């Protein structure tokens, strides 16, 4: 059985309608109506994707999206919003959302968007022969390319680890800083760029023909193994 899609929506009719369409498409679902229930549930259960309403009782959707990105960086999130003024923030991936859907919406559109996000994040087996065989030794804090240790620093390893756990997902510099420095020290965006530049250089020594860590103009970086 596949992991369920978590529907976080305080309007029962909307939640039930979306759940029905998803279940008809072969997805398991779980519904939560209160923001305070989300993180405890995610910390104890696996989920394939979170469909997250912006306006919730208790912890709001914006705050939850940040928490999910920090604690479960590989878990995709699609935001539901009726607040047009928030769309620019969501589009900028400031919060780590993978997509957004504006209310009112068609349940078929929701299913199509969910399928698109899950398909994008699914390992591409057909490209496995051409994809660089980067391997993370998380216990040893090493990254290996064709069995060769890239010699990453602890910060470079953290950066690579976060991005490799969510291929194709764009991370802003602020999000990467949060993963680089758990003590929340204040560093500039140039510091992130400097670490990424060194990481890319070390990967390029092993794979000079590939740009695996991609820069997304004015947004951040992503890991693209099939680049």
Coordinates of N, CA and C in Angstrom, one line a residue:
X1 N 0.8 -1.2 0.0 CA 0.0 0.0 0.0 C 0.9 1.2 0.0
X2 N 0.5 2.2 -0.9 CA 1.3 3.4 -1.0 C 1.0 4.4 0.2
X3 N 2.0 5.3 0.5 CA 1.7 6.2 1.6 C 0.6 7.2 1.2
X4 N -0.2 7.6 2.2 CA -1.4 8.4 1.9 C -1.0 9.8 1.5
X5 N -1.9 10.5 0.8 CA -1.8 11.9 0.6 C -2.5 12.6 1.8
X6 N -1.8 13.5 2.5 CA -2.4 14.1 3.7 C -3.2 15.4 3.2
X7 N -4.5 15.4 3.4 CA -5.3 16.6 3.1 C -5.5 17.4 4.4
X8 N -5.0 18.6 4.4 CA -5.1 19.5 5.5 C -6.1 20.6 5.1
X9 N -7.3 20.5 5.5 CA -8.4 21.4 5.1 C -9.5 21.4 6.1
X10 N -9.9 22.6 6.5 CA -10.9 22.7 7.6 C -12.3 22.8 7.1
X11 N -12.5 22.8 5.8 CA -13.9 22.7 5.3 C -14.2 21.3 4.9
X12 N -15.1 20.6 5.7 CA -15.3 19.2 5.5 C -15.8 18.8 4.1
X13 N -16.6 19.6 3.4 CA -17.1 19.3 2.1 C -16.0 19.3 1.1
X14 N -15.1 20.3 1.2 CA -14.0 20.3 0.2 C -13.1 19.1 0.5
X15 N -12.7 18.9 1.7 CA -11.9 17.7 2.0 C -12.4 16.4 1.5
X16 N -13.7 16.2 1.8 CA -14.4 15.0 1.4 C -14.4 14.8 -0.2
X17 N -14.7 15.9 -0.9 CA -14.7 15.9 -2.3 C -13.3 15.6 -2.9
X18 N -12.3 16.2 -2.4 CA -10.9 16.0 -2.9 C -10.5 14.5 -2.6
X19 N -10.8 14.1 -1.4 CA -10.5 12.7 -1.0 C -11.2 11.7 -1.9
X20 N -12.4 11.9 -2.2 CA -13.2 11.0 -3.1 C -12.5 10.9 -4.5
X21 N -12.1 12.1 -5.1 CA -11.5 12.1 -6.4 C -10.1 11.4 -6.3
X22 N -9.4 11.6 -5.3 CA -8.1 11.0 -5.1 C -8.2 9.5 -5.0
X23 N -9.1 9.1 -4.2 CA -9.3 7.6 -4.0 C -9.8 6.9 -5.2
X24 N -10.6 7.6 -6.0 CA -11.0 7.1 -7.3 C -9.9 7.0 -8.3
X25 N -8.8 7.8 -8.1 CA -7.6 7.7 -8.9 C -6.6 6.8 -8.3
X26 N -6.9 6.1 -7.2 CA -6.0 5.0 -6.7 C -5.1 5.5 -5.6
X27 N -5.4 6.7 -5.0 CA -4.5 7.2 -3.9 C -5.2 7.0 -2.6
X28 N -4.4 6.6 -1.6 CA -4.9 6.6 -0.2 C -4.9 8.0 0.3
X29 N -5.8 8.4 1.2 CA -5.8 9.7 1.8 C -6.0 9.7 3.3
X30 N -5.5 10.8 3.9 CA -5.8 11.0 5.3 C -6.1 12.5 5.5
X31 N -7.1 12.8 6.3 CA -7.6 14.1 6.5 C -7.4 14.7 7.9
X32 N -6.9 15.9 7.9 CA -6.8 16.6 9.2 C -7.4 18.0 9.0
X33 N -8.1 18.5 10.0 CA -8.9 19.7 9.9 C -8.3 20.9 10.7
X34 N -7.3 20.5 11.6 CA -6.7 21.6 12.5 C -5.2 21.6 12.3
X35 N -4.7 22.9 12.2 CA -3.3 23.0 11.9 C -2.4 22.4 13.0
X36 N -2.8 22.4 14.2 CA -2.0 21.9 15.3 C -1.8 20.4 15.2
X37 N -2.6 19.7 14.4 CA -2.5 18.3 14.4 C -1.5 17.8 13.3
X38 N -1.0 18.7 12.5 CA -0.3 18.3 11.3 C 1.1 17.7 11.6
X39 N 1.9 18.5 12.3 CA 3.3 18.1 12.5 C 3.3 16.8 13.4
X40 N 2.5 16.7 14.5 CA 2.6 15.5 15.2 C 2.2 14.3 14.4
X41 N 1.2 14.4 13.5 CA 0.9 13.3 12.6 C 2.0 13.0 11.6
X42 N 2.6 14.0 11.0 CA 3.7 13.7 10.1 C 4.9 13.1 10.8
X43 N 5.1 13.5 12.0 CA 6.3 12.9 12.7 C 6.1 11.5 13.1
X44 N 4.9 11.0 13.0 CA 4.6 9.6 13.4 C 4.1 8.8 12.2
X45 N 3.9 9.4 11.0 CA 3.3 8.7 9.9 C 4.0 9.1 8.6
X46 N 4.1 8.2 7.6 CA 4.6 8.5 6.3 C 3.5 9.1 5.4
X47 N 3.9 10.0 4.5 CA 2.9 10.6 3.6 C 3.6 10.8 2.3
X48 N 2.9 10.6 1.2 CA 3.4 10.8 -0.2 C 3.5 12.3 -0.5
X49 N 2.5 13.1 0.0 CA 2.4 14.5 -0.4 C 1.4 15.1 0.6
X50 N 1.6 16.4 0.8 CA 0.7 17.2 1.7 C -0.1 18.2 0.9
X51 N -1.4 18.1 0.9 CA -2.3 19.1 0.3 C -2.7 20.1 1.4
X52 N -2.2 21.3 1.4 CA -2.2 22.1 2.6 C -3.0 23.4 2.4
X53 N -4.1 23.6 3.1 CA -4.8 24.8 3.0 C -4.1 26.0 3.7
X54 N -4.2 27.2 3.2 CA -3.5 28.3 3.7 C -4.1 28.8 5.1
X55 N -5.5 28.8 5.1 CA -6.2 29.3 6.2 C -6.7 28.2 7.1
X56 N -6.1 28.0 8.2 CA -6.5 26.9 9.1 C -6.7 27.3 10.5
X57 N -7.5 26.7 11.3 CA -7.5 26.9 12.8 C -6.2 26.4 13.4
X58 N -5.8 27.1 14.4 CA -4.5 26.7 15.0 C -3.3 27.2 14.1
X59 N -2.4 26.4 13.9 CA -1.2 26.7 13.1 C -1.6 26.9 11.7
X60 N -1.3 28.1 11.1 CA -1.7 28.4 9.8 C -0.8 27.7 8.7
X61 N -1.3 27.7 7.5 CA -0.6 26.9 6.4 C 0.8 27.4 6.1
X62 N 1.0 28.7 6.2 CA 2.3 29.3 5.9 C 3.3 28.8 6.9
X63 N 3.0 28.8 8.1 CA 3.9 28.3 9.2 C 4.1 26.8 9.0
X64 N 3.0 26.1 8.8 CA 3.2 24.6 8.6 C 4.1 24.3 7.4
X65 N 4.0 25.0 6.3 CA 4.8 24.8 5.2 C 6.3 24.9 5.5
X66 N 6.6 25.9 6.3 CA 8.0 26.1 6.8 C 8.5 24.9 7.6
X67 N 7.6 24.5 8.6 CA 8.0 23.4 9.4 C 8.2 22.1 8.7
X68 N 7.3 21.9 7.7 CA 7.4 20.7 6.9 C 8.7 20.7 6.1
X69 N 9.0 21.8 5.5 CA 10.2 21.9 4.7 C 11.5 21.7 5.6
X70 N 11.4 22.2 6.9 CA 12.6 22.0 7.8 C 12.7 20.6 8.3
X71 N 11.6 20.0 8.7 CA 11.6 18.7 9.3 C 11.5 17.5 8.3
X72 N 10.8 17.8 7.2 CA 10.6 16.7 6.2 C 10.9 17.3 4.8
X73 N 12.2 17.6 4.5 CA 12.5 18.3 3.3 C 12.2 17.6 2.0
X74 N 12.1 16.3 2.0 CA 11.8 15.6 0.8 C 10.3 15.4 0.5
X75 N 9.4 15.9 1.5 CA 8.0 15.7 1.4 C 7.4 16.8 0.6
X76 N 6.8 16.6 -0.6 CA 6.2 17.6 -1.4 C 5.0 18.2 -0.8
X77 N 4.8 19.5 -1.0 CA 3.6 20.3 -0.5 C 3.0 21.0 -1.6
X78 N 1.7 20.9 -1.7 CA 0.9 21.8 -2.6 C -0.1 22.6 -1.7
X79 N 0.0 23.9 -1.9 CA -0.8 24.8 -1.1 C -2.1 25.1 -1.8
X80 N -3.1 25.2 -1.0 CA -4.5 25.7 -1.4 C -4.7 27.1 -0.9
X81 N -5.0 28.0 -1.7 CA -5.2 29.4 -1.2 C -6.3 30.1 -2.0
X82 N -7.0 30.9 -1.2 CA -8.0 31.9 -1.8 C -7.5 33.3 -1.7
X83 N -6.3 33.4 -1.2 CA -5.7 34.8 -0.9 C -4.7 35.1 -2.1
X84 N -5.2 35.9 -3.0 CA -4.4 36.2 -4.2 C -3.1 36.9 -3.8
X85 N -3.1 37.7 -2.7 CA -1.9 38.4 -2.4 C -0.8 37.5 -1.9
X86 N -1.1 36.2 -1.6 CA 0.0 35.3 -1.2 C 0.6 34.5 -2.4
X87 N 0.0 34.7 -3.5 CA 0.5 33.8 -4.7 C 1.9 34.2 -5.0
X88 N 2.3 35.4 -5.0 CA 3.7 35.8 -5.3 C 4.7 35.1 -4.4
X89 N 4.3 35.0 -3.1 CA 5.2 34.4 -2.2 C 5.3 32.9 -2.5
X90 N 4.2 32.3 -2.8 CA 4.2 30.8 -3.1 C 5.0 30.6 -4.4
X91 N 4.7 31.4 -5.4 CA 5.4 31.3 -6.7 C 6.9 31.4 -6.5
X92 N 7.4 32.3 -5.6 CA 8.8 32.5 -5.3 C 9.4 31.3 -4.5
X93 N 8.6 30.4 -4.1 CA 9.1 29.2 -3.4 C 9.7 29.6 -2.1
X94 N 9.3 30.8 -1.6 CA 9.9 31.3 -0.3 C 9.6 30.3 0.8
X95 N 8.6 29.6 0.7 CA 8.2 28.7 1.8 C 8.5 27.2 1.5
X96 N 9.0 26.9 0.3 CA 9.3 25.6 -0.1 C 8.1 24.8 -0.7
X97 N 7.0 25.4 -1.0 CA 5.9 24.8 -1.6 C 6.3 24.3 -3.0
X98 N 5.8 23.1 -3.4 CA 6.1 22.6 -4.8 C 5.1 23.2 -5.8
X99 N 3.9 23.5 -5.3 CA 2.9 24.1 -6.3 C 1.8 24.7 -5.4
X100 N 0.9 25.5 -6.1 CA -0.2 26.1 -5.4 C -1.4 25.9 -6.3
X101 N -2.6 25.9 -5.7 CA -3.8 25.9 -6.4 C -4.8 26.9 -5.8
X102 N -5.4 27.7 -6.6 CA -6.3 28.8 -6.1 C -7.7 28.3 -6.0
X103 N -8.3 28.7 -4.9 CA -9.8 28.4 -4.7 C -10.6 29.5 -5.4
X104 N -11.7 29.1 -6.0 CA -12.3 27.8 -6.1 C -11.6 27.0 -7.2
X105 N -11.6 25.6 -7.0 CA -10.8 24.8 -7.9 C -11.7 23.6 -8.3
X106 N -11.3 23.0 -9.4 CA -11.9 21.7 -9.8 C -11.1 20.5 -9.2
X107 N -11.9 19.6 -8.6 CA -11.2 18.4 -8.0 C -10.3 17.7 -9.0
X108 N -10.7 17.7 -10.3 CA -9.9 17.1 -11.3 C -8.5 17.8 -11.5
X109 N -8.6 19.1 -11.3 CA -7.3 19.9 -11.4 C -6.4 19.5 -10.2
X110 N -7.0 19.4 -9.1 CA -6.2 19.0 -7.9 C -5.5 17.6 -8.1
X111 N -6.3 16.7 -8.6 CA -5.7 15.3 -8.9 C -4.6 15.4 -9.9
X112 N -4.8 16.2 -11.0 CA -3.8 16.4 -12.0 C -2.5 17.0 -11.5
X113 N -2.7 18.0 -10.7 CA -1.5 18.7 -10.1 C -0.7 17.8 -9.2
X114 N -1.4 17.0 -8.4 CA -0.8 16.0 -7.5 C 0.0 15.0 -8.3
X115 N -0.6 14.5 -9.4 CA 0.0 13.5 -10.2 C 1.3 14.1 -10.8
X116 N 1.2 15.4 -11.3 CA 2.4 16.0 -11.9 C 3.5 16.2 -10.9
X117 N 3.2 16.6 -9.7 CA 4.3 16.8 -8.7 C 4.9 15.4 -8.3
X118 N 4.1 14.4 -8.1 CA 4.6 13.1 -7.7 C 5.4 12.5 -8.9
X119 N 5.0 12.7 -10.1 CA 5.7 12.2 -11.3 C 7.1 12.9 -11.4
X120 N 7.1 14.2 -11.1 CA 8.3 15.0 -11.2 C 9.4 14.5 -10.2
X121 N 8.9 14.1 -9.0 CA 9.8 13.8 -7.9 C 10.1 12.3 -7.9
X122 N 9.4 11.5 -8.8 CA 9.7 10.1 -8.8 C 11.0 9.8 -9.5
X123 N 11.8 8.8 -8.9 CA 13.1 8.5 -9.6 C 12.9 8.1 -11.0
X124 N 13.7 8.6 -11.9 CA 13.6 8.3 -13.3 C 14.5 7.1 -13.7
X125 N 13.9 5.9 -13.6 CA 14.6 4.7 -13.8 C 15.2 4.6 -15.2
X126 N 14.4 5.2 -16.2 CA 14.9 5.1 -17.5 C 16.2 5.9 -17.8
X127 N 16.5 6.9 -16.8 CA 17.7 7.7 -17.0 C 18.8 7.1 -16.1
X128 N 18.6 6.0 -15.4 CA 19.6 5.6 -14.4 C 20.9 5.3 -15.0
X129 N 21.0 4.9 -16.3 CA 22.2 4.5 -16.9 C 23.1 5.8 -17.1
X130 N 22.4 6.9 -17.4 CA 23.1 8.1 -17.7 C 23.3 9.1 -16.5
X131 N 22.5 8.8 -15.5 CA 22.6 9.7 -14.3 C 23.8 9.5 -13.5
X132 N 24.5 10.5 -13.1 CA 25.7 10.3 -12.3 C 25.5 9.5 -11.0
X133 N 26.3 8.5 -10.8 CA 26.1 7.7 -9.6 C 26.6 8.3 -8.3
X134 N 26.0 9.5 -7.9 CA 26.4 10.1 -6.7 C 25.8 9.3 -5.5
X135 N 26.5 9.0 -4.5 CA 26.0 8.2 -3.4 C 26.4 8.9 -2.1
X136 N 25.4 9.0 -1.2 CA 25.6 9.6 0.1 C 25.9 8.6 1.1
X137 N 27.0 8.7 1.8 CA 27.3 7.8 3.0 C 26.9 8.7 4.2
X138 N 25.7 8.7 4.6 CA 25.2 9.6 5.7 C 25.9 9.3 7.0
X139 N 26.2 8.1 7.3 CA 26.9 7.8 8.6 C 28.3 8.3 8.6
X140 N 28.9 8.2 7.4 CA 30.3 8.7 7.3 C 30.4 10.2 6.9
X141 N 29.3 10.8 6.6 CA 29.3 12.2 6.1 C 30.2 12.3 4.9
X142 N 30.0 11.4 3.9 CA 30.8 11.4 2.7 C 29.8 11.4 1.5
X143 N 30.3 12.0 0.4 CA 29.6 11.9 -0.9 C 30.6 11.2 -1.8
X144 N 30.1 10.1 -2.5 CA 31.0 9.3 -3.4 C 30.5 9.5 -4.8
X145 N 31.5 9.7 -5.7 CA 31.2 9.7 -7.1 C 32.0 8.6 -7.8
X146 N 31.3 7.6 -8.3 CA 32.0 6.4 -8.9 C 33.0 5.8 -7.8
X147 N 32.5 5.8 -6.6 CA 33.3 5.2 -5.5 C 34.4 6.2 -4.9
X148 N 34.5 7.3 -5.5 CA 35.6 8.3 -5.1 C 35.0 9.3 -4.1
X149 N 35.6 9.5 -3.0 CA 35.2 10.5 -2.0 C 35.4 11.9 -2.5
X150 N 34.3 12.7 -2.6 CA 34.4 14.0 -3.1 C 35.1 15.0 -2.1
X151 N 35.3 14.5 -0.9 CA 36.0 15.4 0.1 C 35.2 16.6 0.5
X152 N 33.9 16.4 0.8 CA 33.1 17.6 1.1 C 33.3 18.0 2.6
X153 N 33.1 19.3 2.8 CA 33.1 19.8 4.2 C 31.7 19.4 4.8
X154 N 31.5 19.6 6.1 CA 30.2 19.3 6.7 C 29.1 20.1 6.1
X155 N 29.4 21.4 5.9 CA 28.3 22.2 5.3 C 28.0 21.8 3.9
X156 N 29.0 21.5 3.1 CA 28.8 21.1 1.7 C 28.0 19.8 1.7
X157 N 28.3 18.9 2.6 CA 27.6 17.6 2.7 C 26.1 17.9 3.0
X158 N 25.8 18.8 3.9 CA 24.5 19.1 4.3 C 23.7 19.7 3.1
X159 N 24.3 20.5 2.4 CA 23.7 21.1 1.2 C 23.3 20.1 0.2
X160 N 24.3 19.2 -0.1 CA 24.0 18.2 -1.1 C 23.0 17.2 -0.6
X161 N 23.0 16.8 0.6 CA 22.1 15.9 1.2 C 20.6 16.4 1.1
X162 N 20.4 17.7 1.4 CA 19.1 18.3 1.4 C 18.6 18.2 -0.1
X163 N 19.4 18.7 -1.0 CA 18.9 18.7 -2.4 C 18.8 17.3 -3.0
X164 N 19.7 16.4 -2.7 CA 19.5 15.0 -3.2 C 18.3 14.3 -2.7
X165 N 17.8 14.7 -1.6 CA 16.6 14.0 -1.0 C 15.3 14.5 -1.7
X166 N 15.5 15.6 -2.5 CA 14.3 16.1 -3.3 C 14.7 16.6 -4.7
X167 N 15.1 15.6 -5.5 CA 15.6 16.0 -6.9 C 14.5 16.8 -7.6
X168 N 15.0 17.9 -8.3 CA 14.2 18.7 -9.0 C 13.5 19.8 -8.3
X169 N 13.5 19.7 -7.0 CA 12.9 20.8 -6.1 C 13.8 21.9 -5.9
X170 N 13.3 23.1 -6.1 CA 14.1 24.3 -5.9 C 14.1 24.8 -4.5
X171 N 15.3 25.0 -3.9 CA 15.4 25.5 -2.6 C 15.9 26.9 -2.6
X172 N 15.3 27.8 -1.9 CA 15.8 29.2 -1.8 C 17.0 29.2 -0.9
X173 N 17.8 30.3 -1.0 CA 19.0 30.4 -0.2 C 18.7 30.4 1.3
X174 N 17.6 31.0 1.7 CA 17.2 31.0 3.1 C 16.9 29.6 3.6
X175 N 16.2 28.8 2.8 CA 16.0 27.4 3.1 C 17.2 26.6 3.3
X176 N 18.2 26.8 2.4 CA 19.5 26.1 2.5 C 20.2 26.5 3.7
X177 N 20.2 27.8 4.0 CA 20.9 28.3 5.2 C 20.3 27.6 6.5
X178 N 19.0 27.4 6.5 CA 18.4 26.8 7.7 C 19.0 25.4 7.9
X179 N 19.2 24.7 6.8 CA 19.8 23.3 6.8 C 21.3 23.3 7.1
X180 N 21.9 24.3 6.6 CA 23.4 24.4 6.8 C 23.8 24.7 8.3
X181 N 23.0 25.6 8.9 CA 23.3 26.0 10.2 C 22.1 25.9 11.1
X182 N 22.1 24.8 11.9 CA 21.0 24.5 12.7 C 20.9 25.4 13.9
X183 N 22.0 26.1 14.2 CA 22.0 27.1 15.3 C 21.4 28.4 14.9
X184 N 20.9 28.5 13.7 CA 20.3 29.7 13.1 C 21.2 31.0 13.2
X185 N 22.5 30.8 13.0 CA 23.4 31.9 13.0 C 23.0 32.8 11.8
X186 N 23.4 34.0 11.8 CA 23.1 34.9 10.7 C 24.2 34.9 9.7
X187 N 23.9 34.5 8.5 CA 24.9 34.5 7.4 C 24.3 35.2 6.2
X188 N 25.1 35.6 5.3 CA 24.6 36.3 4.1 C 24.3 35.3 3.0
X189 N 23.5 35.7 2.0 CA 23.2 34.8 0.9 C 24.5 34.5 0.1
X190 N 25.5 35.4 0.2 CA 26.7 35.2 -0.5 C 27.5 34.0 0.1
X191 N 27.3 33.8 1.4 CA 27.9 32.6 2.0 C 27.3 31.3 1.4
X192 N 26.0 31.3 1.2 CA 25.4 30.1 0.6 C 26.0 29.9 -0.8
X193 N 26.0 31.0 -1.6 CA 26.5 30.9 -2.9 C 28.0 30.4 -3.0
X194 N 28.8 30.8 -2.0 CA 30.2 30.4 -1.9 C 30.3 28.9 -1.7
X195 N 29.4 28.4 -0.7 CA 29.5 26.9 -0.4 C 29.0 26.1 -1.6
X196 N 27.9 26.6 -2.3 CA 27.4 25.9 -3.5 C 28.4 25.9 -4.6
X197 N 29.1 27.0 -4.8 CA 30.2 27.1 -5.8 C 31.3 26.1 -5.6
X198 N 31.7 25.9 -4.3 CA 32.7 24.9 -4.0 C 32.2 23.5 -4.2
X199 N 30.9 23.3 -3.8 CA 30.3 22.0 -4.0 C 30.2 21.6 -5.5
X200 N 29.8 22.6 -6.3 CA 29.7 22.3 -7.7 C 31.1 22.0 -8.3
X201 N 32.1 22.7 -7.8 CA 33.4 22.5 -8.4 C 33.9 21.1 -8.1
X202 N 33.6 20.6 -6.9 CA 34.1 19.3 -6.5 C 33.3 18.2 -7.3
X203 N 32.0 18.4 -7.5 CA 31.2 17.5 -8.4 C 31.7 17.5 -9.8
X204 N 32.0 18.8 -10.3 CA 32.5 18.9 -11.7 C 33.8 18.2 -11.9
X205 N 34.7 18.1 -10.9 CA 35.9 17.3 -11.0 C 35.6 15.9 -11.4
X206 N 34.5 15.3 -10.9 CA 34.2 13.9 -11.2 C 33.3 13.8 -12.5
X207 N 32.5 14.9 -12.7 CA 31.6 14.9 -13.9 C 31.7 16.2 -14.6
X208 N 32.7 16.4 -15.3 CA 32.9 17.8 -16.0 C 31.9 18.1 -17.0
X209 N 31.2 17.1 -17.5 CA 30.2 17.4 -18.6 C 28.8 17.7 -18.1
X210 N 28.6 17.6 -16.7 CA 27.3 17.7 -16.2 C 27.2 18.9 -15.2
X211 N 26.0 19.5 -15.2 CA 25.7 20.6 -14.3 C 24.6 20.1 -13.3
X212 N 25.0 19.3 -12.3 CA 24.1 18.6 -11.5 C 23.4 19.5 -10.5
X213 N 24.1 20.5 -9.9 CA 23.5 21.5 -9.0 C 23.2 22.7 -9.9
X214 N 21.9 22.9 -10.2 CA 21.5 23.9 -11.1 C 21.1 25.2 -10.3
X215 N 21.5 26.3 -10.9 CA 21.1 27.6 -10.3 C 19.8 28.1 -11.0
X216 N 18.9 28.5 -10.2 CA 17.6 29.0 -10.7 C 17.6 30.5 -10.5
X217 N 17.6 31.3 -11.5 CA 17.8 32.8 -11.4 C 16.8 33.4 -10.4
X218 N 17.4 34.2 -9.4 CA 16.7 34.9 -8.4 C 15.9 34.1 -7.4
X219 N 16.0 32.8 -7.5 CA 15.2 31.9 -6.6 C 16.2 31.1 -5.7
X220 N 17.0 30.3 -6.3 CA 17.9 29.4 -5.5 C 18.6 28.3 -6.3
X221 N 18.6 27.1 -5.8 CA 19.3 26.0 -6.4 C 18.5 24.7 -6.3
X222 N 18.8 23.8 -7.2 CA 18.1 22.5 -7.2 C 19.1 21.4 -7.7
X223 N 18.9 20.2 -7.3 CA 19.7 19.0 -7.7 C 19.0 18.4 -8.8
X224 N 19.7 18.3 -10.0 CA 19.1 17.8 -11.2 C 20.0 16.7 -11.8
X225 N 19.9 15.4 -11.3 CA 20.8 14.4 -11.7 C 20.8 14.0 -13.1
X226 N 19.7 14.3 -13.9 CA 19.7 14.0 -15.3 C 20.0 15.2 -16.2
X227 N 20.6 16.2 -15.5 CA 21.0 17.4 -16.3 C 22.1 17.1 -17.3

